[in-house]
Short mmCIF file of C-alpha atoms and ligand atoms in Angstrom, two decimals:
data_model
loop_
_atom_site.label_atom_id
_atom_site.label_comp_id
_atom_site.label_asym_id
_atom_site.label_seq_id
_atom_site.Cartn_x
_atom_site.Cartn_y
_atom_site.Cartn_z
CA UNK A 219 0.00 0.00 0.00
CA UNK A 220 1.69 3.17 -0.61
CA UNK A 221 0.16 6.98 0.20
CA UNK A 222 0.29 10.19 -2.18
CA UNK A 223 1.11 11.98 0.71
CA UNK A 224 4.18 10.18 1.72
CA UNK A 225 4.97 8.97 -1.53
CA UNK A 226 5.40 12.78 -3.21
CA UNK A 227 7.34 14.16 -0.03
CA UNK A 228 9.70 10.89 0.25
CA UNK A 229 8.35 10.52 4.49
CA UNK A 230 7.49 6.50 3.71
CA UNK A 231 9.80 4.68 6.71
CA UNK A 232 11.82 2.12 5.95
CA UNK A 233 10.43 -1.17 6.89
CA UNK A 234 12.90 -1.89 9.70
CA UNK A 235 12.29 1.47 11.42
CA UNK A 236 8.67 0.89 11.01
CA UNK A 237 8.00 -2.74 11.94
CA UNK A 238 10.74 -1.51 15.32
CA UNK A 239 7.61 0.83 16.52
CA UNK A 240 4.83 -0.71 15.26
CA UNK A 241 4.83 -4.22 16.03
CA UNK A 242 4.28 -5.13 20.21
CA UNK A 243 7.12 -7.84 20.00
CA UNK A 244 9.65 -4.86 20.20
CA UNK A 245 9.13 -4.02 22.97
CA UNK A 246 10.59 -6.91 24.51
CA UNK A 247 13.76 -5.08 23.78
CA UNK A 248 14.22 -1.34 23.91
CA UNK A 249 17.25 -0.86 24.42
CA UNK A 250 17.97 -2.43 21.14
CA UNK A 251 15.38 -2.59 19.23
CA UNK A 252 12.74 0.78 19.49
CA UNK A 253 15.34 3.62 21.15
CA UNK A 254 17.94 3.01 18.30
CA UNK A 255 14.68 3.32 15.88
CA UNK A 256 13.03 6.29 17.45
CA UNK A 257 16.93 7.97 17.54
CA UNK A 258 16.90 7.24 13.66
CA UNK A 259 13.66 8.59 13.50
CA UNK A 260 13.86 11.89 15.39
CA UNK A 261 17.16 12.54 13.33
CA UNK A 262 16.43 11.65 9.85
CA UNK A 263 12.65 11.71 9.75
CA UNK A 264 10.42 13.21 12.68
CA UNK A 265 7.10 12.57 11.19
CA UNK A 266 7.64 9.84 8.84
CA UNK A 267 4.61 7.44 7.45
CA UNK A 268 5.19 3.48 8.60
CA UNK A 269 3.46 0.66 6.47
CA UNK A 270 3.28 -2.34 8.52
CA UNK A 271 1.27 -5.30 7.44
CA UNK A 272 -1.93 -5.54 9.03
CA UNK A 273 -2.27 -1.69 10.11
CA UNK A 274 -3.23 0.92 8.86
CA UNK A 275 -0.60 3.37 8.29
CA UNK A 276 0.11 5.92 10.38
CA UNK A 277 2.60 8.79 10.63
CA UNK A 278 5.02 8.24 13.73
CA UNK A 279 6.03 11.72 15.85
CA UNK A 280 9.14 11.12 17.49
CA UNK A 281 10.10 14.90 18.31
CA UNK A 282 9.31 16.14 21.84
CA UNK A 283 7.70 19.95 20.34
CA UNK A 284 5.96 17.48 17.53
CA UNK A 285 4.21 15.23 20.25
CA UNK A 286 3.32 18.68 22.00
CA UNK A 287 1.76 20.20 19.28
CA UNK A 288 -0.58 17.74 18.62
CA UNK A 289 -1.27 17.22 21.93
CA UNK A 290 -2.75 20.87 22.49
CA UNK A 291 -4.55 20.81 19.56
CA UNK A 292 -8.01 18.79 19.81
CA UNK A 293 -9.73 20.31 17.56
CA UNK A 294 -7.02 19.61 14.90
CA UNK A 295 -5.90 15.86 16.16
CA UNK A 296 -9.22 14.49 17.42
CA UNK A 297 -9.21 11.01 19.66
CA UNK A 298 -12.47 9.59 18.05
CA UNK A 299 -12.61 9.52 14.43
CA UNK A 300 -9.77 5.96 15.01
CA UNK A 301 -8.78 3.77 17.35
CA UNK A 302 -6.76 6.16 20.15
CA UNK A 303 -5.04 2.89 20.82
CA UNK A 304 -2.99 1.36 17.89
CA UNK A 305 -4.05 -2.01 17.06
CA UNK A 306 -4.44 -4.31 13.94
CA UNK A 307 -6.82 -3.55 11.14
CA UNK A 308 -8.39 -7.28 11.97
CA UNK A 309 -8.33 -5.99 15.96
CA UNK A 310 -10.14 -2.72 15.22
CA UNK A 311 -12.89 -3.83 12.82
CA UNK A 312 -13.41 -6.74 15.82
CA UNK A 313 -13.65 -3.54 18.12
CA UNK A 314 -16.08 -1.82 15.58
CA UNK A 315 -18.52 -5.57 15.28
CA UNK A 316 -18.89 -5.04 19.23
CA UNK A 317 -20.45 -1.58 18.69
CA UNK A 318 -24.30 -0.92 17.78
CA UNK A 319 -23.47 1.56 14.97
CA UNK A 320 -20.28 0.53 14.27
CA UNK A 321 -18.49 3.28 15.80
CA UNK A 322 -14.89 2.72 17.54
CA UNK A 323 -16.06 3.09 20.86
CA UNK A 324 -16.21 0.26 22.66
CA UNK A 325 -15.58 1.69 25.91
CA UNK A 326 -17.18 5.17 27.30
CA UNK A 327 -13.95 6.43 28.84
CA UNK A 328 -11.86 9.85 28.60
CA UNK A 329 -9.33 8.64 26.02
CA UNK A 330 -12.28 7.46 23.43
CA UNK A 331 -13.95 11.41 23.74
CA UNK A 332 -13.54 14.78 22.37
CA UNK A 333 -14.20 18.00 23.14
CA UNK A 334 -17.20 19.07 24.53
CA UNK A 335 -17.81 16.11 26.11
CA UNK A 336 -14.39 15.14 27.21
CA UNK A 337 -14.07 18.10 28.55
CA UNK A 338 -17.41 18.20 30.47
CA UNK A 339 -16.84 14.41 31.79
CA UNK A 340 -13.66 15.39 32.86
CA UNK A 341 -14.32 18.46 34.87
CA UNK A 342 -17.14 16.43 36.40
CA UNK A 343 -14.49 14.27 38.42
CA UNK A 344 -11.28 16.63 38.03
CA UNK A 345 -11.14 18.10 41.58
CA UNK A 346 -10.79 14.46 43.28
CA UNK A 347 -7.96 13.98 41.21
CA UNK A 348 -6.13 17.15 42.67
CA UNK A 349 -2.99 16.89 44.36
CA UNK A 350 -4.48 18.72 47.99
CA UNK A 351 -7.69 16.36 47.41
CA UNK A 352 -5.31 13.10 46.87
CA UNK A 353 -2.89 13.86 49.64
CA UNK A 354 -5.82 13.31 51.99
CA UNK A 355 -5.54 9.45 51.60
CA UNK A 356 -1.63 9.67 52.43
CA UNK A 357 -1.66 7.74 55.32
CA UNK A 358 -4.55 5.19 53.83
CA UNK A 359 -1.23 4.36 51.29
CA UNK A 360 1.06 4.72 53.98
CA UNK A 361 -0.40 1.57 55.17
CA UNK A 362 -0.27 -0.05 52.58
CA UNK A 363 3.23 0.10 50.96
CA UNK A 364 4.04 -0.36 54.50
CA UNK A 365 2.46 -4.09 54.62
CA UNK A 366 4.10 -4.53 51.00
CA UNK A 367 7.38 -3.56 52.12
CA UNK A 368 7.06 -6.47 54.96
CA UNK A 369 6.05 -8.52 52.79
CA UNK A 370 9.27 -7.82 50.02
CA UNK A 371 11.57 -8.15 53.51
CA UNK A 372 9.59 -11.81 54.19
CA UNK A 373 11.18 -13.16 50.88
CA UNK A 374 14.94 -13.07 52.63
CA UNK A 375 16.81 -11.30 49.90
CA UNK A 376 15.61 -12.78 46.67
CA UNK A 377 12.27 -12.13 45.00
CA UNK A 378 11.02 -11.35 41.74
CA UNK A 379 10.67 -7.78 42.39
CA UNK A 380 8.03 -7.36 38.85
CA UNK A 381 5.82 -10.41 39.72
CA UNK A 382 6.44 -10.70 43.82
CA UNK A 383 6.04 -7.27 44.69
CA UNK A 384 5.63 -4.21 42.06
CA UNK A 385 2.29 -5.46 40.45
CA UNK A 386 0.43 -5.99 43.60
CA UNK A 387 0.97 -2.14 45.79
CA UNK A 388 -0.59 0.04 42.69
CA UNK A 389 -3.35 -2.66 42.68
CA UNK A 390 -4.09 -2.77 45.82
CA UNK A 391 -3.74 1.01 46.29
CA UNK A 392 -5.88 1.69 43.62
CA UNK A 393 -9.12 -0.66 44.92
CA UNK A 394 -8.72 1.16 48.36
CA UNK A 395 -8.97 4.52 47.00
CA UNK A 396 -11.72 3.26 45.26
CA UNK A 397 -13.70 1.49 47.64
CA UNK A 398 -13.49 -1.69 46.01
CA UNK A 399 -13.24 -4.93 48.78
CA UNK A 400 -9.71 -6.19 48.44
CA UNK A 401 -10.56 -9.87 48.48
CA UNK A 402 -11.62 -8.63 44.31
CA UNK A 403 -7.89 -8.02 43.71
CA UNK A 404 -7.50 -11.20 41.02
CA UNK A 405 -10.76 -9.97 39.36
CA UNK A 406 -9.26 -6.52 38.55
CA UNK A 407 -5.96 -8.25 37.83
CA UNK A 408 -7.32 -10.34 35.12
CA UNK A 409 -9.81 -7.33 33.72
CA UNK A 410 -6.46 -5.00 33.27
CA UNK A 411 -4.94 -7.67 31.40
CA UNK A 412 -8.53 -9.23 29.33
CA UNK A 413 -8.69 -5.46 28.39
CA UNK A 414 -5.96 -3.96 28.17
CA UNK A 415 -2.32 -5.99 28.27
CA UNK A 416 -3.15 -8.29 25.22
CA UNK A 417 -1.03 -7.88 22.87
CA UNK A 418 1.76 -9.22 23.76
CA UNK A 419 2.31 -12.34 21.68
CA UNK A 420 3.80 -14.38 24.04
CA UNK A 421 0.41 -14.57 25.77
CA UNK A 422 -1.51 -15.38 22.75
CA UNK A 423 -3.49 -18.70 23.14
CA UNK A 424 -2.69 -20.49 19.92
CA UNK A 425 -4.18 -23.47 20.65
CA UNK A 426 -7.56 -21.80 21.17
CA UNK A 427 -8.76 -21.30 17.48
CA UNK A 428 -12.35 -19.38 17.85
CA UNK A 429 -13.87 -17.59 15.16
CA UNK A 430 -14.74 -14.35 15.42
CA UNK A 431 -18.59 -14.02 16.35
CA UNK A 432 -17.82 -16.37 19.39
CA UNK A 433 -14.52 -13.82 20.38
CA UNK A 434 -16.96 -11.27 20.32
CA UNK A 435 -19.91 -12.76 22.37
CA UNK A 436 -16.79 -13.88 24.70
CA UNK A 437 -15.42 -9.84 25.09
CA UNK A 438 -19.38 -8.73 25.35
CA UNK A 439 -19.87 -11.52 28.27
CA UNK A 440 -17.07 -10.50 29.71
CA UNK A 441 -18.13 -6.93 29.73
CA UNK A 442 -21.63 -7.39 30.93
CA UNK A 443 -20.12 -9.38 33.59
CA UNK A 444 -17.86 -6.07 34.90
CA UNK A 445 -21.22 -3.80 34.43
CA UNK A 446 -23.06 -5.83 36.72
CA UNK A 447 -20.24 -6.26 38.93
CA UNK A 448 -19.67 -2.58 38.87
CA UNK A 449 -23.33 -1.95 39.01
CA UNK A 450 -24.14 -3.39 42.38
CA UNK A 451 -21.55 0.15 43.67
CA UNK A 452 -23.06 2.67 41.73
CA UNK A 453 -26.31 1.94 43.30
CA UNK A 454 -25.23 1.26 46.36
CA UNK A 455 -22.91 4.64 46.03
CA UNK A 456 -25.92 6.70 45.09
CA UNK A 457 -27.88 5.71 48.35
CA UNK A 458 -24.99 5.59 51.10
CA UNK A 459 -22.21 8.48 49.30
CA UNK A 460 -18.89 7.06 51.25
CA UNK A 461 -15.36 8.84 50.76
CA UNK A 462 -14.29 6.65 48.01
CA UNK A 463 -13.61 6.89 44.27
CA UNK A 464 -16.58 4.81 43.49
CA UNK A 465 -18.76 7.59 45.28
CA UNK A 466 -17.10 10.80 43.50
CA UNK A 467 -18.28 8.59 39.94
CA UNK A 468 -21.38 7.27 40.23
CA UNK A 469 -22.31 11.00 41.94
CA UNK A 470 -20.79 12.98 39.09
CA UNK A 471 -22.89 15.43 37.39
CA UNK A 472 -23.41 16.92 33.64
CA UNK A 473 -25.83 19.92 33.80
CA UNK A 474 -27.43 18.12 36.42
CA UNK A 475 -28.16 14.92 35.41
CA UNK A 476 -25.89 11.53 36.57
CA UNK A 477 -23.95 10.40 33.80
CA UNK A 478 -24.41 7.54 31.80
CA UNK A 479 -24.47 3.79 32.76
CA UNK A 480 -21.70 3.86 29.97
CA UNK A 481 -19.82 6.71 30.74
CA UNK A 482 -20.26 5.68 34.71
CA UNK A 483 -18.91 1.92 34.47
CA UNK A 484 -16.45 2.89 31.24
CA UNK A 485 -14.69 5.71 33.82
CA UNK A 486 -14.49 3.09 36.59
CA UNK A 487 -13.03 0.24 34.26
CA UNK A 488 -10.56 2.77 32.55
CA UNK A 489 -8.84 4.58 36.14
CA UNK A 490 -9.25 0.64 37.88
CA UNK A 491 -7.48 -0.45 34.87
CA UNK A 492 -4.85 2.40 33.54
CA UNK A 493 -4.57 2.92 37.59
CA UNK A 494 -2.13 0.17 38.46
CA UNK A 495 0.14 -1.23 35.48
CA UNK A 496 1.58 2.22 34.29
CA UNK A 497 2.68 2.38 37.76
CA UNK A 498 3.73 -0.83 38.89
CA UNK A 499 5.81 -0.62 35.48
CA UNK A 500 7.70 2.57 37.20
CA UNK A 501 7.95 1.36 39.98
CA UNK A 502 9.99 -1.98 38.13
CA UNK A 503 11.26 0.85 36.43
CA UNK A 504 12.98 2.73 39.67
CA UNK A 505 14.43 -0.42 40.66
CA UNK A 506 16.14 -1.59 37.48
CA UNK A 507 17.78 1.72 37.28
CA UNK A 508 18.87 1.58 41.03
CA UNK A 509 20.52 -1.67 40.60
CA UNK A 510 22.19 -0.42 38.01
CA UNK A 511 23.30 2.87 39.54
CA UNK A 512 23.59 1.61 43.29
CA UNK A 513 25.43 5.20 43.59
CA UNK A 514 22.00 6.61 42.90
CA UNK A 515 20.12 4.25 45.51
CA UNK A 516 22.95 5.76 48.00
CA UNK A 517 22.13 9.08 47.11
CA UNK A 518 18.54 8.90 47.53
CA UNK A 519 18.77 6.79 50.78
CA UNK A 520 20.65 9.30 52.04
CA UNK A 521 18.50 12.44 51.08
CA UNK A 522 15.04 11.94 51.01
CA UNK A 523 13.87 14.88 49.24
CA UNK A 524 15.42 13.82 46.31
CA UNK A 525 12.35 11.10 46.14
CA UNK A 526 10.18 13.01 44.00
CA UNK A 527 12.97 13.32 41.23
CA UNK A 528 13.75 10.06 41.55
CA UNK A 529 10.08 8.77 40.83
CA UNK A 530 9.84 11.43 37.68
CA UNK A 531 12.79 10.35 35.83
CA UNK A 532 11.65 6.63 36.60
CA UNK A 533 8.67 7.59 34.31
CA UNK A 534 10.31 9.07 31.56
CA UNK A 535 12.95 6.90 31.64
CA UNK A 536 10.46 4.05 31.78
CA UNK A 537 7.93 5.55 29.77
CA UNK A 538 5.29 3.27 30.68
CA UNK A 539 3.22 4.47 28.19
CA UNK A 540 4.42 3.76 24.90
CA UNK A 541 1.58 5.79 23.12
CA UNK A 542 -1.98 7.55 22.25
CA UNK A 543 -2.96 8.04 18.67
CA UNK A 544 -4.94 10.89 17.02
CA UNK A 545 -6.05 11.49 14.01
CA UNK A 546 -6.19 14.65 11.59
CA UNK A 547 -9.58 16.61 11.76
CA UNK A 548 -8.07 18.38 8.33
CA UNK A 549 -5.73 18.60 6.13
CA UNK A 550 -2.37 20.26 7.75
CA UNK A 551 0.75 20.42 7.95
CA UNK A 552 3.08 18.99 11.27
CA UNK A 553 6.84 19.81 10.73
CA UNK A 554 6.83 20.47 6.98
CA UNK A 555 4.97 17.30 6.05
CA UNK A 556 1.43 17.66 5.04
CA UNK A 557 -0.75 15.45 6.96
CA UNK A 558 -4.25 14.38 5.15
CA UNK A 559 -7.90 14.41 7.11
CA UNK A 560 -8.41 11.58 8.41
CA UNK A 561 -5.07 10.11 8.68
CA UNK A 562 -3.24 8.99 11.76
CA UNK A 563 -0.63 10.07 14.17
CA UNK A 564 0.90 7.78 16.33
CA UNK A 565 2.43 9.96 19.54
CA UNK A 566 5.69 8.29 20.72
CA UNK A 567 5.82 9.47 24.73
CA UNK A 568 9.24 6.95 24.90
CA UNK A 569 10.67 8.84 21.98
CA UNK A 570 9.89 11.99 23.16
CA UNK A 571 11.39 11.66 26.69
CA UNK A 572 14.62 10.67 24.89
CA UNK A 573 14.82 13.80 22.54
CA UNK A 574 18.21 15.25 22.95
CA UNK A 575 17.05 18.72 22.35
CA UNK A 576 15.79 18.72 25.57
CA UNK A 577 17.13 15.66 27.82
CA UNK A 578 21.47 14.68 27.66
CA UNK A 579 22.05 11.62 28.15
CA UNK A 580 18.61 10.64 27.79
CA UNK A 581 19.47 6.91 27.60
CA UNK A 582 20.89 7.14 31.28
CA UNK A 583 19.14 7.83 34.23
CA UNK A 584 19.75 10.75 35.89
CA UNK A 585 18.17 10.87 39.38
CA UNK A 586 18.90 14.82 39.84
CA UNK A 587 17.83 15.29 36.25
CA UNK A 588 16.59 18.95 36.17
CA UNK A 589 14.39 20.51 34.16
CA UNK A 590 12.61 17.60 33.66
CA UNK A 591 9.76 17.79 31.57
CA UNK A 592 8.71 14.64 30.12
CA UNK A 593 6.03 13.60 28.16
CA UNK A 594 4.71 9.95 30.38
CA UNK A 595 1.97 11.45 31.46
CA UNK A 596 0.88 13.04 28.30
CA UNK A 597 -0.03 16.50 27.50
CA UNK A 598 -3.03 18.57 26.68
CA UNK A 599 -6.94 17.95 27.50
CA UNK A 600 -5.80 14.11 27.38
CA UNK A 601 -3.51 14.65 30.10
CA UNK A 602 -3.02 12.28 32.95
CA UNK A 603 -5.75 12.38 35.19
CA UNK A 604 -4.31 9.90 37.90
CA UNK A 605 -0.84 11.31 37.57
CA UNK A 606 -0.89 12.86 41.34
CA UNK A 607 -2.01 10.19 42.98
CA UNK A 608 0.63 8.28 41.30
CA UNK A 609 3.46 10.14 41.99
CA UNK A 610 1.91 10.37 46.05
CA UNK A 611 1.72 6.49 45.79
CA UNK A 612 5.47 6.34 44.47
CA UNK A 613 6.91 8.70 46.98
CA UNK A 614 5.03 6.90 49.32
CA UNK A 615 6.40 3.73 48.70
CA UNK A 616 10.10 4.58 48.34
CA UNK A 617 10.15 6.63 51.59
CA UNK A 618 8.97 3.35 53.26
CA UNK A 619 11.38 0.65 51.42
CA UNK A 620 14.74 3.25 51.03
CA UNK A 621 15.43 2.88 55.38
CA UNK A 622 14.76 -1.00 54.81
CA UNK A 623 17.13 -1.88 51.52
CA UNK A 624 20.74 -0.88 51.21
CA UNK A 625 21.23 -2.09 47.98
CA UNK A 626 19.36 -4.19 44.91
CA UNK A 627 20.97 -5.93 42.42
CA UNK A 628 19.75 -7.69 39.14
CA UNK A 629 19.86 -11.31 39.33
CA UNK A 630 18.47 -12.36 35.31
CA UNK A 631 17.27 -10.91 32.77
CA UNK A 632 14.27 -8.78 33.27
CA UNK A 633 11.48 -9.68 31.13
CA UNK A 634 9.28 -6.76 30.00
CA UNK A 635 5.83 -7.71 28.25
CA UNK A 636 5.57 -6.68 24.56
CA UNK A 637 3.12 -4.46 23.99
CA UNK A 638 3.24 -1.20 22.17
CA UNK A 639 0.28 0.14 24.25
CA UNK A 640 1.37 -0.17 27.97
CA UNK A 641 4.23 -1.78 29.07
CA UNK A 642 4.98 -3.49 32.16
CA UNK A 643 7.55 -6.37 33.35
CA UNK A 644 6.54 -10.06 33.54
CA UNK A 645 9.54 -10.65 35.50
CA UNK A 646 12.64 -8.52 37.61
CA UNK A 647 14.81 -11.11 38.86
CA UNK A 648 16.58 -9.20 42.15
CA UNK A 649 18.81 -9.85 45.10
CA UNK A 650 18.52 -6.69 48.02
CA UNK A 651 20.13 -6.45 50.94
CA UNK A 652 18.24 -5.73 53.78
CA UNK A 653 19.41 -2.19 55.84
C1 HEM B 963 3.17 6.23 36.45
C2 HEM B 963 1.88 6.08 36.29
C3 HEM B 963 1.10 6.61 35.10
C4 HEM B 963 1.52 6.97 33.86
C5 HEM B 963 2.94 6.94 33.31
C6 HEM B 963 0.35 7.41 33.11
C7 HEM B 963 0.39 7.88 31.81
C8 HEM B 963 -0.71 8.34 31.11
C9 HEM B 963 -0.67 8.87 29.77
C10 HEM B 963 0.56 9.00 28.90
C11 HEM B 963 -1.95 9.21 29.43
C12 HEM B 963 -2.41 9.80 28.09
C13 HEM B 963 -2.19 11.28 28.10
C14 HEM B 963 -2.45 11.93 26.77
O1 HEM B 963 -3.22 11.41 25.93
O2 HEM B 963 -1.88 13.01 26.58
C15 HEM B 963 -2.80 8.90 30.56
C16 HEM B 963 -4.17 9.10 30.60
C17 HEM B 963 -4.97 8.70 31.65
N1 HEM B 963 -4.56 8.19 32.86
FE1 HEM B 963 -2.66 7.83 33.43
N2 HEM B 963 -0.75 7.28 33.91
C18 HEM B 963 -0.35 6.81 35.14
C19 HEM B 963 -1.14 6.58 36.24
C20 HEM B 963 -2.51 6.75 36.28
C21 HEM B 963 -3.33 6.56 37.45
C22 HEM B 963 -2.80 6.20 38.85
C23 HEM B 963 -4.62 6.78 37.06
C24 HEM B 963 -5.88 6.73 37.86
C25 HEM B 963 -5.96 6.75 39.16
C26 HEM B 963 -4.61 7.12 35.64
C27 HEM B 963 -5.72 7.41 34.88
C28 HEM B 963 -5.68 7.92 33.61
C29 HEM B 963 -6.87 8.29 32.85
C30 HEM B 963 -8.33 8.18 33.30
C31 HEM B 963 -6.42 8.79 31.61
C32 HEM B 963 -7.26 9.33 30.46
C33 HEM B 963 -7.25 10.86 30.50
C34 HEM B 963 -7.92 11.52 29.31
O3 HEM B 963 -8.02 10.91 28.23
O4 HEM B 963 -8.35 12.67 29.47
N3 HEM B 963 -3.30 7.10 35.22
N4 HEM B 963 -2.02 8.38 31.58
#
């Protein structure tokens, strides 16, 4: 398939390059595989158009004031007229069977909306999200990482720090802040990764052949399963308002009126869900880049106030999320090449936090890294909505585990999960040393 567009101002990216962005399975290794691509990328060709068989094409933005640009402009890169999330042409016209009109949104939630209604849906929660409303529940996480940091000590020095430890505190942080009983941990555990971790093809079933009416009745079961589940709350919320999540959603008002069922369940699937793996990844993150710089873990034990550095350049250097598309509302232009209505950018958040216009060194992890200001939690009207109670989660947790552990060192390879969406690790293999 080639494009007029790229075709007449010589943007097409060579298939390598493309197929090192594109495709999940790279993922498995950045360090070789996507950063050496997004490097060529942001020096030869910062909006370039990838072909990749079985996607559509799409124009990749590698360049830190690129990604920017289109992430201020919503009227000019909308969210809804694709897929916000890259996936295959055979994924996305799965996506659109599930829908009654065929639209692609299968799930009510902030990333699938535009303005005016994103921006009414998200004002409607927006203060909880604050950083003076979230530090209200600082000792409610206190307690927690405090029980997970007992737990790490119980495993004597070794643990897989991915698997044993990081998935499980943003979890279990996240249900409590919503209200949700922890004994439904492995139910949210599988819905994050039914929904949203899939496509990673190491995980694919190929044994399972099922055509694709019965996938579809299987993802619709599935769903109606979490809107009942979820629905029991809202009710329940509505009658007895408690000081939970759960409460501030299913209460939420548009000129007066509840929102949705849709918009309701789809808000409390999408924070349960895009709550916990983006920062259980950074928090795999922060300790793959201590053991590698124990001078760093020294540092920071010794000076405390460096924590909130430390937990920002875990997430650009980790870049948990690996991307958002939008696509052109119009014909314009982005960095000299003329983008066509209705064609797609994919926004490269790992690329951009490695830009060397505005990070040295970007490859290495700086803990006093200053200015810092990356692109993992997005930009724009589609900016992060959790990202304070994140970083309050991360401080958290490090001021709790930095008096217990002297040192952490790798002990195998760590495994992270391909996916070009959000990436997390399967496996950290460490050894610490208790303080
Ligand atoms: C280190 C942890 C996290 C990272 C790196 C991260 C990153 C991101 C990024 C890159 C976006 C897209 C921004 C854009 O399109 O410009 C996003 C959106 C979002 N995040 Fe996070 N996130 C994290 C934690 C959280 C948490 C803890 C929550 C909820 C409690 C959350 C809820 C959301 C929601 C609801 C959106 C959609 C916002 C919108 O479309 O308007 N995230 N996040």
């Amino acid at each position: 398939m080639t494009s007029t567009s790229s075709a007449a101002q010589n943007t097409r990216v060579p298939d390598d390059i493309a197929q090192a962005v594109v495709l999940p399975e790279s993922y498995g290794n950045e360090t070789e595989i996507t950063y050496p691509a997004f490097a060529w990328l942001r020096q030869n060709m910062p909006v370039g158009q990838a072909f990749v068989e079985g996607y559509d094409p799409l124009w990749l933005i590698t360049k830190f004031d690129d990604i920017m640009t289109v992430e201020k402009n919503h009227s000019l890169f909308n969210a809804t007229m694709n897929n916000p999330i890259l996936n295959t042409q055979a994924g996305d016209t799965f996506l659109r069977s599930l829908t009654p009109d065929g639209s692609i949104r299968y799930l009510d939630a902030l990333p699938f909306l535009d303005p005016p209604e994103h921006t009414q849906i998200k004002a409607a929660t927006s203060n909880w999200f604050t950083p003076k409303n979230v530090a209200k529940y600082t000792e409610r996480i206190r307690e927690i990482a405090r029980e997970d940091v007992e737990k790490l000590l119980s495993y004597d020095g070794e643990c897989d720090w991915a698997a044993d430890f990081a998935l499980y505190y943003p979890l279990r942080v996240i249900l409590g802040l919503f209200g949700i009983p922890q004994e439904d941990l492995g139910l949210m555990l599988k819905l994050t990764q039914d929904f949203f971790g899939a496509n990673d093809p190491d995980e694919k079933r190929d044994d399972i052949e099922v055509s694709p009416e019965a996938a579809a009745r299987q993802f619709q079961a599935a769903f109606a399963d979490f809107f009942a589940y979820f629905d029991q709350f809202t009710e329940d919320r509505r009658a007895n308002p408690k000081d939970d999540l759960m409460s501030v959603i299913a209460n939420a008002k548009v000129d007066g009126e509840f929102l949705s069922r849709g918009i309701v369940n789809g808000s409390y699937l999408q924070v349960a869900t895009a709550g916990h793996d983006t920062t259980s990844s950074t928090i795999s993150a922060a300790a793959l880049a201590m053991a590698r710089n124990p001078d760093q873990w020294q540092k920071v034990r010794e000076d405390h106030s460096l924590i909130p550095k430390m937990v920002d350049e875990a997430v650009r250097w980790g870049s948990p999320v690996k991307h958002f598309m939008r696509s052109a509302s119009e014909d314009t232009v982005l960095h000299g090449v003329q983008i066509k209505k209705g064609e797609r950018v994919m926004l490269n958040y790992p690329s951009g936090n490695r830009d060397e216009d505005y990070f040295t060194n970007a490859n290495e992890f700086d803990l006093e890294r200053s200015p810092n200001k990356h692109l993992g939690f997005g930009f724009g009207g589609h900016m992060c909505i959790g990202q304070h109670i994140a970083r309050l989660e991360m401080n958290i947790l490090f001021e709790e585990l930095l008096p217990k552990i002297r040192k952490i060192e790798l002990v195998g390879e760590p495994k992270p999960i391909k996916t070009n969406f959000v990436s997390s690790y399967k496996s950290l293999p460490v050894r610490f040393t208790k303080a």
